Amino acid sequence: MVGLTGVERGDYTGGMSILLFDIDGTLIRTSGAGKSAMEAALAGVFAVTELRDEVSYSGRTDPAIGLDLLRVHGIDPTDAHNDLLHSAYLQHLPTSLERFGGTVLPGIREVMGLLHGHPDVRLGLLTGNSYHGAQAKLMHFGLWHYFRFGGFGDGRHDRDDVARDALAAAQQYLNGPVDPETVYVIGDTPLDIRCARAIGAKAVAVATGWHPRSELAEHQPDWLFDDFSQASELVALWLGVR
Ligand SMILES: [Mg+2]
């Protein structure tokens, strides 16, 4: 997906920073709304009555999570079944988001306010959520309008492929090749750090998700924060403040 709003473009310059943000655990915490919507979909479409809590959601794509959920509940893990599951999930998601509340993580609104529209910064998404799932979550929290392009989970089982999609989307948005040295992948899981490496980008890890700072540190990100309210030095770098 390129150009979420389809209006703005901007030619790439070397001094620019391209920021690719993960969603869950990085921008927001949905307090279980996503998982609940997925479980409601399993119950509604496949009449699953006993939910098994064996599938990891952390840093993974919606299709990968969906196939594992089908498998552990004894449903044939076909793409057709997975599509049915995801459609039902998207129907449940808005009410689930309303019911569970959730929160925008510390420092995010402030940082978005500083970065949005700055000439040296371009904001994109790199998420395992499908495009429509990402849109529902970020619109719920009033963050969707900050992002201009992204890589999404649709049709992807490996986050590294989503990273390659996000880089391609950035290049299309910016009308040309982008130096990976100027690309930052911001996320809360070891898989976010790994996918940053897959595209030669810098990895910014933030311990606002399920993974403690010590675990993220083992994966050697370029930057590591407890939360984004601690990231003023990096934000200043992005803004070209010396
Ligand atoms: Mg995440």
PDB file of N, CA, C and O and ligand atoms in Angstrom, residues 22-26 58-59 159 187-189 192, ligand 1:
ATOM      1  N   ASP A  22       5.972   0.173  13.852  1.00  0.00           N
ATOM      2  CA  ASP A  22       5.074  -0.921  14.211  1.00  0.00           C
ATOM      3  C   ASP A  22       3.850  -0.320  14.933  1.00  0.00           C
ATOM      4  O   ASP A  22       3.889   0.835  15.371  1.00  0.00           O
ATOM      5  N   ILE A  23       2.797  -1.087  15.072  1.00  0.00           N
ATOM      6  CA  ILE A  23       1.580  -0.568  15.716  1.00  0.00           C
ATOM      7  C   ILE A  23       1.423  -1.106  17.143  1.00  0.00           C
ATOM      8  O   ILE A  23       1.600  -0.366  18.116  1.00  0.00           O
ATOM      9  N   ASP A  24       1.099  -2.397  17.278  1.00  0.00           N
ATOM     10  CA  ASP A  24       0.768  -2.942  18.610  1.00  0.00           C
ATOM     11  C   ASP A  24       1.998  -3.023  19.500  1.00  0.00           C
ATOM     12  O   ASP A  24       3.009  -3.633  19.125  1.00  0.00           O
ATOM     13  N   GLY A  25       1.912  -2.410  20.663  1.00  0.00           N
ATOM     14  CA  GLY A  25       3.037  -2.432  21.598  1.00  0.00           C
ATOM     15  C   GLY A  25       4.047  -1.320  21.347  1.00  0.00           C
ATOM     16  O   GLY A  25       4.968  -1.144  22.135  1.00  0.00           O
ATOM     17  N   THR A  26       3.870  -0.608  20.231  1.00  0.00           N
ATOM     18  CA  THR A  26       4.803   0.473  19.878  1.00  0.00           C
ATOM     19  C   THR A  26       4.074   1.822  19.870  1.00  0.00           C
ATOM     20  O   THR A  26       4.474   2.745  20.571  1.00  0.00           O
ATOM     21  N   SER A  58       2.842 -12.021  19.003  1.00  0.00           N
ATOM     22  CA  SER A  58       3.852 -10.976  19.148  1.00  0.00           C
ATOM     23  C   SER A  58       4.725 -10.785  17.912  1.00  0.00           C
ATOM     24  O   SER A  58       5.526 -11.657  17.566  1.00  0.00           O
ATOM     25  N   GLY A  59       4.568  -9.652  17.247  1.00  0.00           N
ATOM     26  CA  GLY A  59       5.410  -9.320  16.102  1.00  0.00           C
ATOM     27  C   GLY A  59       5.084 -10.080  14.839  1.00  0.00           C
ATOM     28  O   GLY A  59       5.799  -9.971  13.846  1.00  0.00           O
ATOM     29  N   ARG A 159       7.607 -11.376   8.748  1.00  0.00           N
ATOM     30  CA  ARG A 159       7.736  -9.931   8.945  1.00  0.00           C
ATOM     31  C   ARG A 159       8.835  -9.321   8.063  1.00  0.00           C
ATOM     32  O   ARG A 159       8.755  -8.152   7.691  1.00  0.00           O
ATOM     33  N   GLY A 187       9.999  -0.702  16.736  1.00  0.00           N
ATOM     34  CA  GLY A 187       9.076  -1.754  17.160  1.00  0.00           C
ATOM     35  C   GLY A 187       9.390  -2.296  18.534  1.00  0.00           C
ATOM     36  O   GLY A 187      10.404  -1.945  19.146  1.00  0.00           O
ATOM     37  N   ASP A 188       8.531  -3.176  19.005  1.00  0.00           N
ATOM     38  CA  ASP A 188       8.597  -3.644  20.400  1.00  0.00           C
ATOM     39  C   ASP A 188       8.994  -5.110  20.532  1.00  0.00           C
ATOM     40  O   ASP A 188       8.941  -5.640  21.643  1.00  0.00           O
ATOM     41  N   THR A 189       9.361  -5.782  19.429  1.00  0.00           N
ATOM     42  CA  THR A 189       9.655  -7.224  19.536  1.00  0.00           C
ATOM     43  C   THR A 189      10.987  -7.558  18.857  1.00  0.00           C
ATOM     44  O   THR A 189      11.466  -6.817  17.987  1.00  0.00           O
ATOM     45  N   ASP A 192      10.812  -7.292  15.144  1.00  0.00           N
ATOM     46  CA  ASP A 192      10.961  -5.949  14.565  1.00  0.00           C
ATOM     47  C   ASP A 192      12.436  -5.648  14.311  1.00  0.00           C
ATOM     48  O   ASP A 192      12.805  -5.085  13.273  1.00  0.00           O
TER      49      ASP A 192
HETATM   50 MG    MG B   1       4.342  -4.844  17.991  1.00  0.00          MG
END
